[in-house]
Amino acid sequence: MRILTKRLLIISIFLLAFFIGAICLRVGKQEDAHKDYVLGGIFTGKKQDENIDLAASSLSRQAIQIMNKQMSNLNETYFRPSNLKALNSRFMNLEAFSENFKDGKIPNELLNTPEKSAINYFSVLQQASNLTMEKNGGCGTVGYGLEPFPIAYSFLSENNKKSMNYDVFLKSFEGIGHINLIKLLPVTVDSTDMSRFFLELEILEGSSVGVTTFNYYTGELDVLKVNGLYYIDSLTLTPEDFFCAAYHGWAHNAESYVETVYGNWCGLIMKQYAPDQDEYMKKIIIDGVDNRKYMFEFAKLTNGTDLLINSLVKKKGDWVPVQIDVEKCLDKNKVQF
């Protein structure tokens, strides 16, 4: 009797463990199914800005002058497409594309640095098109059609492939006819095997009314080192809005953002220097009240926004990542969201 009871108990425990495992697996699959994918990455949606009680008078005269200058050239600053050169035009010639990817294999030299892997991945995708009846365009074949997608999928890490199978990957490009990579900026991370980039994509999409549209996405791309080669491990993408920065400006401008957030709120700034900038990025250095130098790097987006991508502090002559808890600054100064 005792033996029978013990066996029944063991069987009950086994069945309970089996059902719990099955439920967890189902939940995991449901979570993956609810993820929205676009352009081979996870679609995060536009982040809504919080309503911050900030008087315009709290900005310095210099910051106000910069913002006024941008507003005086409103249309050119905020409502025009990019004039940047595409970075991913390595395989615009079909013969060169076919020669590089014989038998659908990727040559190792296209994967031997993080930046090369990122640029070559988007170079493969540049002429890929997956136009549909619902989102169409062109007058016949567009680009290289579906041919590049299996090759692009081979750039993904095994972990990335497990979370997004090929059918999901291909479907995420529906309606897309052309992809331009117009920004690829390094994001500082504390890792030897993983590299991170901020990127901006210019997308040509079809439509249901025969209009081809230009759209822009920003994203964060992780590239993973595996046996000396680099693979696309994850990509998150957010669509760009072209109305926020033009009409709700201070938080979208690097100079006023640094002054407001790290000066007025956090009380960190002793001196703020003029930005060092090019067509891709703004870098603002400050002298902190703690006798340390800080640098804030912003990507300059097509929609006129300066987006913070790196916060750094100088230690022993090197710029290293630093986390500044802005929420604590807000609590301390009782600035309400």
mmCIF file of C-alpha atoms in Angstrom:
data_model
loop_
_atom_site.group_PDB
_atom_site.id
_atom_site.type_symbol
_atom_site.label_atom_id
_atom_site.label_comp_id
_atom_site.label_asym_id
_atom_site.label_seq_id
_atom_site.Cartn_x
_atom_site.Cartn_y
_atom_site.Cartn_z
ATOM 1 C CA MET A 1 0.000 0.000 0.000
ATOM 2 C CA ARG A 2 2.801 2.381 0.895
ATOM 3 C CA ILE A 3 4.590 1.548 -2.374
ATOM 4 C CA LEU A 4 1.396 2.245 -4.359
ATOM 5 C CA THR A 5 0.878 5.563 -2.567
ATOM 6 C CA LYS A 6 4.474 6.556 -3.248
ATOM 7 C CA ARG A 7 4.114 5.696 -6.949
ATOM 8 C CA LEU A 8 0.912 7.715 -7.231
ATOM 9 C CA LEU A 9 2.617 10.668 -5.554
ATOM 10 C CA ILE A 10 5.567 10.500 -7.983
ATOM 11 C CA ILE A 11 3.217 10.275 -10.985
ATOM 12 C CA SER A 12 1.191 13.244 -9.681
ATOM 13 C CA ILE A 13 4.340 15.359 -9.252
ATOM 14 C CA PHE A 14 5.511 14.410 -12.754
ATOM 15 C CA LEU A 15 2.160 15.328 -14.330
ATOM 16 C CA LEU A 16 2.023 18.613 -12.418
ATOM 17 C CA ALA A 17 5.534 19.523 -13.614
ATOM 18 C CA PHE A 18 4.570 18.585 -17.179
ATOM 19 C CA PHE A 19 1.456 20.785 -17.170
ATOM 20 C CA ILE A 20 3.328 23.742 -15.630
ATOM 21 C CA GLY A 21 6.039 23.414 -18.283
ATOM 22 C CA ALA A 22 3.444 23.242 -21.060
ATOM 23 C CA ILE A 23 1.685 26.353 -19.740
ATOM 24 C CA CYS A 24 4.987 28.273 -19.519
ATOM 25 C CA LEU A 25 5.906 27.231 -23.063
ATOM 26 C CA ARG A 26 2.507 28.319 -24.367
ATOM 27 C CA VAL A 27 2.729 31.677 -22.583
ATOM 28 C CA GLY A 28 6.216 32.192 -24.017
ATOM 29 C CA LYS A 29 4.978 31.457 -27.531
ATOM 30 C CA GLN A 30 2.007 33.793 -27.034
ATOM 31 C CA GLU A 31 4.346 36.562 -25.891
ATOM 32 C CA ASP A 32 6.489 36.063 -29.013
ATOM 33 C CA ALA A 33 3.346 36.044 -31.153
ATOM 34 C CA HIS A 34 2.270 39.395 -29.689
ATOM 35 C CA LYS A 35 5.570 41.048 -30.590
ATOM 36 C CA ASP A 36 5.280 43.415 -33.531
ATOM 37 C CA TYR A 37 8.078 43.086 -36.056
ATOM 38 C CA VAL A 38 9.100 45.566 -38.729
ATOM 39 C CA LEU A 39 12.119 45.555 -41.045
ATOM 40 C CA GLY A 40 13.567 42.501 -39.333
ATOM 41 C CA GLY A 41 13.396 44.074 -35.867
ATOM 42 C CA ILE A 42 11.047 44.591 -32.934
ATOM 43 C CA PHE A 43 8.702 47.558 -33.393
ATOM 44 C CA THR A 44 8.634 49.597 -30.188
ATOM 45 C CA GLY A 45 6.240 52.328 -31.258
ATOM 46 C CA LYS A 46 6.691 56.033 -30.707
ATOM 47 C CA LYS A 47 7.506 56.958 -27.123
ATOM 48 C CA GLN A 48 5.161 59.626 -25.881
ATOM 49 C CA ASP A 49 6.810 62.565 -24.152
ATOM 50 C CA GLU A 50 5.726 63.286 -20.600
ATOM 51 C CA ASN A 51 4.145 66.641 -19.770
ATOM 52 C CA ILE A 52 6.822 68.436 -17.772
ATOM 53 C CA ASP A 53 6.035 71.645 -15.906
ATOM 54 C CA LEU A 54 8.890 73.763 -17.188
ATOM 55 C CA ALA A 55 8.754 77.526 -17.711
ATOM 56 C CA ALA A 56 10.486 78.804 -20.841
ATOM 57 C CA SER A 57 12.172 81.460 -18.696
ATOM 58 C CA SER A 58 14.297 78.734 -17.054
ATOM 59 C CA LEU A 59 16.360 78.422 -20.245
ATOM 60 C CA SER A 60 19.447 80.560 -20.762
ATOM 61 C CA ARG A 61 19.559 83.327 -23.343
ATOM 62 C CA GLN A 62 21.960 81.240 -25.446
ATOM 63 C CA ALA A 63 19.623 78.217 -25.511
ATOM 64 C CA ILE A 64 16.658 80.416 -26.407
ATOM 65 C CA GLN A 65 18.637 82.022 -29.255
ATOM 66 C CA ILE A 66 19.512 78.591 -30.672
ATOM 67 C CA MET A 67 15.891 77.471 -30.537
ATOM 68 C CA ASN A 68 14.677 80.733 -32.090
ATOM 69 C CA LYS A 69 17.146 80.274 -34.950
ATOM 70 C CA GLN A 70 15.760 76.806 -35.615
ATOM 71 C CA MET A 71 12.189 78.090 -35.492
ATOM 72 C CA SER A 72 13.026 80.899 -37.928
ATOM 73 C CA ASN A 73 13.958 78.191 -40.434
ATOM 74 C CA LEU A 74 11.066 75.952 -39.405
ATOM 75 C CA ASN A 75 10.315 74.272 -42.728
ATOM 76 C CA GLU A 76 13.906 73.368 -43.636
ATOM 77 C CA THR A 77 14.748 72.217 -40.103
ATOM 78 C CA TYR A 78 11.747 70.028 -39.362
ATOM 79 C CA PHE A 79 9.736 69.232 -42.480
ATOM 80 C CA ARG A 80 12.218 68.087 -45.140
ATOM 81 C CA PRO A 81 13.620 64.632 -45.989
ATOM 82 C CA SER A 82 17.234 63.690 -45.388
ATOM 83 C CA ASN A 83 20.007 64.791 -47.733
ATOM 84 C CA LEU A 84 22.559 62.361 -46.247
ATOM 85 C CA LYS A 85 24.337 59.808 -48.383
ATOM 86 C CA ALA A 86 23.233 56.186 -47.925
ATOM 87 C CA LEU A 87 25.883 54.129 -46.118
ATOM 88 C CA ASN A 88 24.677 50.767 -47.417
ATOM 89 C CA SER A 89 25.196 50.924 -51.191
ATOM 90 C CA ARG A 90 27.759 48.110 -51.538
ATOM 91 C CA PHE A 91 25.606 45.883 -53.752
ATOM 92 C CA MET A 92 23.667 48.260 -55.980
ATOM 93 C CA ASN A 93 24.923 46.272 -58.973
ATOM 94 C CA LEU A 94 23.137 42.917 -59.368
ATOM 95 C CA GLU A 95 26.239 41.260 -60.796
ATOM 96 C CA ALA A 96 28.309 42.288 -57.755
ATOM 97 C CA PHE A 97 25.518 41.110 -55.458
ATOM 98 C CA SER A 98 25.344 37.683 -57.116
ATOM 99 C CA GLU A 99 29.137 37.316 -57.146
ATOM 100 C CA ASN A 100 29.448 38.041 -53.421
ATOM 101 C CA PHE A 101 26.764 35.569 -52.370
ATOM 102 C CA LYS A 102 27.343 32.472 -54.462
ATOM 103 C CA ASP A 103 25.327 29.515 -53.134
ATOM 104 C CA GLY A 104 23.685 31.892 -50.643
ATOM 105 C CA LYS A 105 26.763 31.959 -48.390
ATOM 106 C CA ILE A 106 28.209 35.056 -46.700
ATOM 107 C CA PRO A 107 31.977 35.565 -47.146
ATOM 108 C CA ASN A 108 33.736 35.879 -43.779
ATOM 109 C CA GLU A 109 35.282 39.210 -44.760
ATOM 110 C CA LEU A 110 31.790 40.746 -44.706
ATOM 111 C CA LEU A 111 31.411 39.755 -41.039
ATOM 112 C CA ASN A 112 34.848 40.409 -39.564
ATOM 113 C CA THR A 113 34.068 43.689 -37.740
ATOM 114 C CA PRO A 114 30.867 44.891 -36.028
ATOM 115 C CA GLU A 115 30.536 47.904 -38.335
ATOM 116 C CA LYS A 116 31.125 45.835 -41.487
ATOM 117 C CA SER A 117 28.477 43.326 -40.443
ATOM 118 C CA ALA A 118 25.929 46.094 -39.830
ATOM 119 C CA ILE A 119 26.641 47.915 -43.100
ATOM 120 C CA ASN A 120 26.772 44.723 -45.182
ATOM 121 C CA TYR A 121 23.534 43.472 -43.628
ATOM 122 C CA PHE A 122 21.694 46.615 -44.669
ATOM 123 C CA SER A 123 23.503 46.634 -48.026
ATOM 124 C CA VAL A 124 21.965 43.225 -48.736
ATOM 125 C CA LEU A 125 18.547 44.587 -47.733
ATOM 126 C CA GLN A 126 18.835 47.869 -49.639
ATOM 127 C CA GLN A 127 17.454 46.498 -52.928
ATOM 128 C CA ALA A 128 15.226 43.848 -51.344
ATOM 129 C CA SER A 129 11.513 44.413 -51.894
ATOM 130 C CA ASN A 130 8.409 42.729 -50.539
ATOM 131 C CA LEU A 131 5.607 44.821 -51.983
ATOM 132 C CA THR A 132 2.097 43.403 -51.640
ATOM 133 C CA MET A 133 -1.349 43.953 -53.148
ATOM 134 C CA GLU A 134 -2.250 46.078 -50.111
ATOM 135 C CA LYS A 135 0.988 48.099 -50.171
ATOM 136 C CA ASN A 136 2.220 48.267 -53.743
ATOM 137 C CA GLY A 137 4.286 50.520 -55.966
ATOM 138 C CA GLY A 138 6.469 50.604 -59.054
ATOM 139 C CA CYS A 139 5.640 49.242 -62.494
ATOM 140 C CA GLY A 140 6.883 45.676 -62.471
ATOM 141 C CA THR A 141 9.822 44.176 -60.630
ATOM 142 C CA VAL A 142 11.293 46.411 -57.916
ATOM 143 C CA GLY A 143 14.957 45.971 -57.001
ATOM 144 C CA TYR A 144 16.044 42.374 -56.456
ATOM 145 C CA GLY A 145 12.642 41.250 -55.212
ATOM 146 C CA LEU A 146 12.670 38.575 -52.508
ATOM 147 C CA GLU A 147 16.088 37.179 -53.455
ATOM 148 C CA PRO A 148 18.140 39.057 -50.798
ATOM 149 C CA PHE A 149 16.006 38.087 -47.786
ATOM 150 C CA PRO A 150 17.400 34.559 -47.160
ATOM 151 C CA ILE A 151 20.933 35.982 -47.349
ATOM 152 C CA ALA A 152 20.055 38.819 -44.953
ATOM 153 C CA TYR A 153 18.565 36.264 -42.557
ATOM 154 C CA SER A 154 21.940 34.472 -42.509
ATOM 155 C CA PHE A 155 23.454 37.612 -40.919
ATOM 156 C CA LEU A 156 21.343 36.987 -37.783
ATOM 157 C CA SER A 157 22.723 35.277 -34.690
ATOM 158 C CA GLU A 158 21.299 31.893 -33.707
ATOM 159 C CA ASN A 159 19.619 33.505 -30.703
ATOM 160 C CA ASN A 160 17.948 36.076 -32.963
ATOM 161 C CA LYS A 161 16.764 33.340 -35.339
ATOM 162 C CA LYS A 162 15.203 31.425 -32.436
ATOM 163 C CA SER A 163 13.087 34.429 -31.460
ATOM 164 C CA MET A 164 12.151 35.296 -35.071
ATOM 165 C CA ASN A 165 11.842 32.537 -37.660
ATOM 166 C CA TYR A 166 12.337 33.225 -41.358
ATOM 167 C CA ASP A 167 8.620 33.554 -42.162
ATOM 168 C CA VAL A 168 8.193 36.223 -39.470
ATOM 169 C CA PHE A 169 11.375 37.942 -40.684
ATOM 170 C CA LEU A 170 10.116 38.048 -44.282
ATOM 171 C CA LYS A 171 6.633 39.217 -43.285
ATOM 172 C CA SER A 172 8.134 42.120 -41.313
ATOM 173 C CA PHE A 173 9.238 43.645 -44.640
ATOM 174 C CA GLU A 174 5.799 43.594 -46.284
ATOM 175 C CA GLY A 175 5.154 46.793 -48.214
ATOM 176 C CA ILE A 176 8.853 47.758 -48.241
ATOM 177 C CA GLY A 177 10.537 48.500 -51.574
ATOM 178 C CA HIS A 178 13.895 50.037 -50.611
ATOM 179 C CA ILE A 179 15.997 50.666 -47.475
ATOM 180 C CA ASN A 180 18.696 53.291 -46.935
ATOM 181 C CA LEU A 181 20.933 53.255 -43.866
ATOM 182 C CA ILE A 182 21.733 56.930 -43.297
ATOM 183 C CA LYS A 183 23.226 56.867 -39.783
ATOM 184 C CA LEU A 184 25.266 54.273 -37.893
ATOM 185 C CA LEU A 185 26.704 55.640 -34.645
ATOM 186 C CA PRO A 186 28.488 53.623 -31.928
ATOM 187 C CA VAL A 187 26.835 53.376 -28.523
ATOM 188 C CA THR A 188 29.255 52.768 -25.654
ATOM 189 C CA VAL A 189 28.618 49.481 -23.815
ATOM 190 C CA ASP A 190 30.623 47.547 -21.246
ATOM 191 C CA SER A 191 31.101 44.315 -23.214
ATOM 192 C CA THR A 192 33.862 42.615 -25.207
ATOM 193 C CA ASP A 193 31.572 40.340 -27.242
ATOM 194 C CA MET A 194 28.705 42.703 -28.041
ATOM 195 C CA SER A 195 28.765 46.001 -29.945
ATOM 196 C CA ARG A 196 25.832 48.407 -30.069
ATOM 197 C CA PHE A 197 24.914 50.987 -32.684
ATOM 198 C CA PHE A 198 22.322 53.714 -32.964
ATOM 199 C CA LEU A 199 20.958 53.836 -36.495
ATOM 200 C CA GLU A 200 18.552 55.750 -38.680
ATOM 201 C CA LEU A 201 16.820 54.168 -41.659
ATOM 202 C CA GLU A 202 15.122 55.808 -44.620
ATOM 203 C CA ILE A 203 12.396 53.525 -45.981
ATOM 204 C CA LEU A 204 10.518 53.635 -49.280
ATOM 205 C CA GLU A 205 7.116 52.010 -48.851
ATOM 206 C CA GLY A 206 4.267 51.192 -51.161
ATOM 207 C CA SER A 207 0.646 52.080 -50.433
ATOM 208 C CA SER A 208 -2.906 51.075 -51.291
ATOM 209 C CA VAL A 209 -3.416 54.200 -53.430
ATOM 210 C CA GLY A 210 -0.331 53.963 -55.641
ATOM 211 C CA VAL A 211 1.709 56.536 -53.721
ATOM 212 C CA THR A 212 5.275 55.659 -52.740
ATOM 213 C CA THR A 213 6.237 57.246 -49.414
ATOM 214 C CA PHE A 214 9.480 58.020 -47.596
ATOM 215 C CA ASN A 215 9.444 57.102 -43.898
ATOM 216 C CA TYR A 216 12.126 57.174 -41.214
ATOM 217 C CA TYR A 217 12.946 54.910 -38.285
ATOM 218 C CA THR A 218 15.516 55.149 -35.535
ATOM 219 C CA GLY A 219 16.822 52.041 -33.860
ATOM 220 C CA GLU A 220 19.290 50.261 -31.651
ATOM 221 C CA LEU A 221 21.286 47.410 -33.182
ATOM 222 C CA ASP A 222 23.264 44.832 -31.189
ATOM 223 C CA VAL A 223 25.993 42.878 -32.975
ATOM 224 C CA LEU A 224 27.333 39.739 -31.278
ATOM 225 C CA LYS A 225 30.811 38.237 -31.692
ATOM 226 C CA VAL A 226 30.739 34.479 -32.363
ATOM 227 C CA ASN A 227 33.968 32.627 -33.210
ATOM 228 C CA GLY A 228 35.619 35.791 -34.473
ATOM 229 C CA LEU A 229 32.702 36.867 -36.692
ATOM 230 C CA TYR A 230 29.889 39.332 -35.932
ATOM 231 C CA TYR A 231 26.171 38.639 -36.270
ATOM 232 C CA ILE A 232 23.010 40.733 -35.865
ATOM 233 C CA ASP A 233 21.740 39.775 -32.403
ATOM 234 C CA SER A 234 18.844 42.204 -31.959
ATOM 235 C CA LEU A 235 17.242 45.249 -33.537
ATOM 236 C CA THR A 236 14.583 47.547 -32.097
ATOM 237 C CA LEU A 237 12.984 50.235 -34.251
ATOM 238 C CA THR A 238 10.901 53.328 -33.503
ATOM 239 C CA PRO A 239 9.139 55.426 -36.169
ATOM 240 C CA GLU A 240 10.046 59.104 -36.433
ATOM 241 C CA ASP A 241 7.390 61.744 -35.894
ATOM 242 C CA PHE A 242 7.789 64.989 -37.857
ATOM 243 C CA PHE A 243 5.549 67.238 -35.745
ATOM 244 C CA CYS A 244 6.760 66.940 -32.127
ATOM 245 C CA ALA A 245 10.121 68.718 -32.377
ATOM 246 C CA ALA A 246 8.760 71.596 -34.437
ATOM 247 C CA TYR A 247 6.075 72.571 -31.937
ATOM 248 C CA HIS A 248 7.390 71.237 -28.612
ATOM 249 C CA GLY A 249 11.027 72.158 -28.902
ATOM 250 C CA TRP A 250 13.160 72.359 -25.764
ATOM 251 C CA ALA A 251 13.446 68.599 -25.090
ATOM 252 C CA HIS A 252 14.316 67.945 -28.742
ATOM 253 C CA ASN A 253 17.289 70.325 -28.813
ATOM 254 C CA ALA A 254 20.630 69.099 -27.418
ATOM 255 C CA GLU A 255 21.769 72.414 -25.907
ATOM 256 C CA SER A 256 18.497 73.130 -24.096
ATOM 257 C CA TYR A 257 18.123 69.484 -23.060
ATOM 258 C CA VAL A 258 21.549 69.372 -21.375
ATOM 259 C CA GLU A 259 21.025 72.762 -19.732
ATOM 260 C CA THR A 260 17.563 71.873 -18.449
ATOM 261 C CA VAL A 261 18.031 68.257 -17.392
ATOM 262 C CA TYR A 262 21.594 68.243 -16.084
ATOM 263 C CA GLY A 263 21.764 71.902 -15.075
ATOM 264 C CA ASN A 264 18.367 73.063 -13.822
ATOM 265 C CA TRP A 265 17.139 69.701 -12.561
ATOM 266 C CA CYS A 266 20.274 67.860 -11.438
ATOM 267 C CA GLY A 267 22.412 70.888 -10.523
ATOM 268 C CA LEU A 268 25.400 69.191 -12.149
ATOM 269 C CA ILE A 269 26.664 71.931 -14.475
ATOM 270 C CA MET A 270 29.336 74.456 -13.565
ATOM 271 C CA LYS A 271 30.083 75.305 -17.215
ATOM 272 C CA GLN A 272 28.480 74.131 -20.460
ATOM 273 C CA TYR A 273 30.531 74.349 -23.668
ATOM 274 C CA ALA A 274 29.273 74.958 -27.197
ATOM 275 C CA PRO A 275 28.552 71.705 -29.049
ATOM 276 C CA ASP A 276 31.045 70.003 -31.342
ATOM 277 C CA GLN A 277 28.942 68.738 -34.224
ATOM 278 C CA ASP A 278 28.851 67.345 -37.731
ATOM 279 C CA GLU A 279 25.981 66.228 -39.952
ATOM 280 C CA TYR A 280 25.426 63.082 -37.864
ATOM 281 C CA MET A 281 25.994 64.016 -34.218
ATOM 282 C CA LYS A 282 26.261 66.724 -31.544
ATOM 283 C CA LYS A 283 28.668 66.368 -28.623
ATOM 284 C CA ILE A 284 28.255 68.624 -25.595
ATOM 285 C CA ILE A 285 30.880 68.722 -22.841
ATOM 286 C CA ILE A 286 30.242 70.191 -19.402
ATOM 287 C CA ASP A 287 32.359 70.886 -16.345
ATOM 288 C CA GLY A 288 30.533 69.332 -13.417
ATOM 289 C CA VAL A 289 30.229 70.822 -9.953
ATOM 290 C CA ASP A 290 31.915 67.605 -8.775
ATOM 291 C CA ASN A 291 35.088 68.636 -10.697
ATOM 292 C CA ARG A 292 34.542 65.980 -13.363
ATOM 293 C CA LYS A 293 33.994 66.428 -17.094
ATOM 294 C CA TYR A 294 30.916 64.937 -18.734
ATOM 295 C CA MET A 295 30.082 64.477 -22.406
ATOM 296 C CA PHE A 296 26.619 63.952 -23.868
ATOM 297 C CA GLU A 297 26.383 62.629 -27.430
ATOM 298 C CA PHE A 298 23.230 63.242 -29.470
ATOM 299 C CA ALA A 299 22.229 61.812 -32.834
ATOM 300 C CA LYS A 300 20.852 64.477 -35.207
ATOM 301 C CA LEU A 301 17.693 63.000 -36.704
ATOM 302 C CA THR A 302 16.027 63.822 -40.001
ATOM 303 C CA ASN A 303 12.955 65.182 -38.172
ATOM 304 C CA GLY A 304 15.003 67.904 -36.429
ATOM 305 C CA THR A 305 15.342 66.089 -33.097
ATOM 306 C CA ASP A 306 18.617 65.729 -31.189
ATOM 307 C CA LEU A 307 18.387 62.323 -29.487
ATOM 308 C CA LEU A 308 20.689 61.427 -26.578
ATOM 309 C CA ILE A 309 22.572 58.178 -27.296
ATOM 310 C CA ASN A 310 25.621 58.337 -24.978
ATOM 311 C CA SER A 311 26.254 59.800 -21.510
ATOM 312 C CA LEU A 312 29.955 59.703 -20.623
ATOM 313 C CA VAL A 313 32.287 60.850 -17.848
ATOM 314 C CA LYS A 314 36.047 61.348 -18.153
ATOM 315 C CA LYS A 315 38.128 58.987 -16.004
ATOM 316 C CA LYS A 316 41.923 58.809 -16.268
ATOM 317 C CA GLY A 317 41.807 60.417 -19.707
ATOM 318 C CA ASP A 318 39.131 58.094 -21.139
ATOM 319 C CA TRP A 319 35.428 58.669 -21.713
ATOM 320 C CA VAL A 320 33.432 55.915 -19.993
ATOM 321 C CA PRO A 321 29.649 55.342 -19.736
ATOM 322 C CA VAL A 322 27.838 56.921 -16.793
ATOM 323 C CA GLN A 323 24.269 56.571 -15.556
ATOM 324 C CA ILE A 324 22.661 59.765 -14.249
ATOM 325 C CA ASP A 325 19.333 59.139 -12.529
ATOM 326 C CA VAL A 326 17.229 62.063 -13.762
ATOM 327 C CA GLU A 327 14.169 60.884 -11.814
ATOM 328 C CA LYS A 328 16.066 61.383 -8.559
ATOM 329 C CA CYS A 329 16.865 64.927 -9.690
ATOM 330 C CA LEU A 330 13.166 65.531 -10.339
ATOM 331 C CA ASP A 331 12.174 64.150 -6.936
ATOM 332 C CA LYS A 332 14.822 66.260 -5.228
ATOM 333 C CA ASN A 333 13.692 69.461 -6.927
ATOM 334 C CA LYS A 334 9.998 68.544 -6.876
ATOM 335 C CA VAL A 335 9.543 68.968 -10.606
ATOM 336 C CA GLN A 336 6.283 67.209 -11.401
ATOM 337 C CA PHE A 337 5.562 65.085 -14.464
#
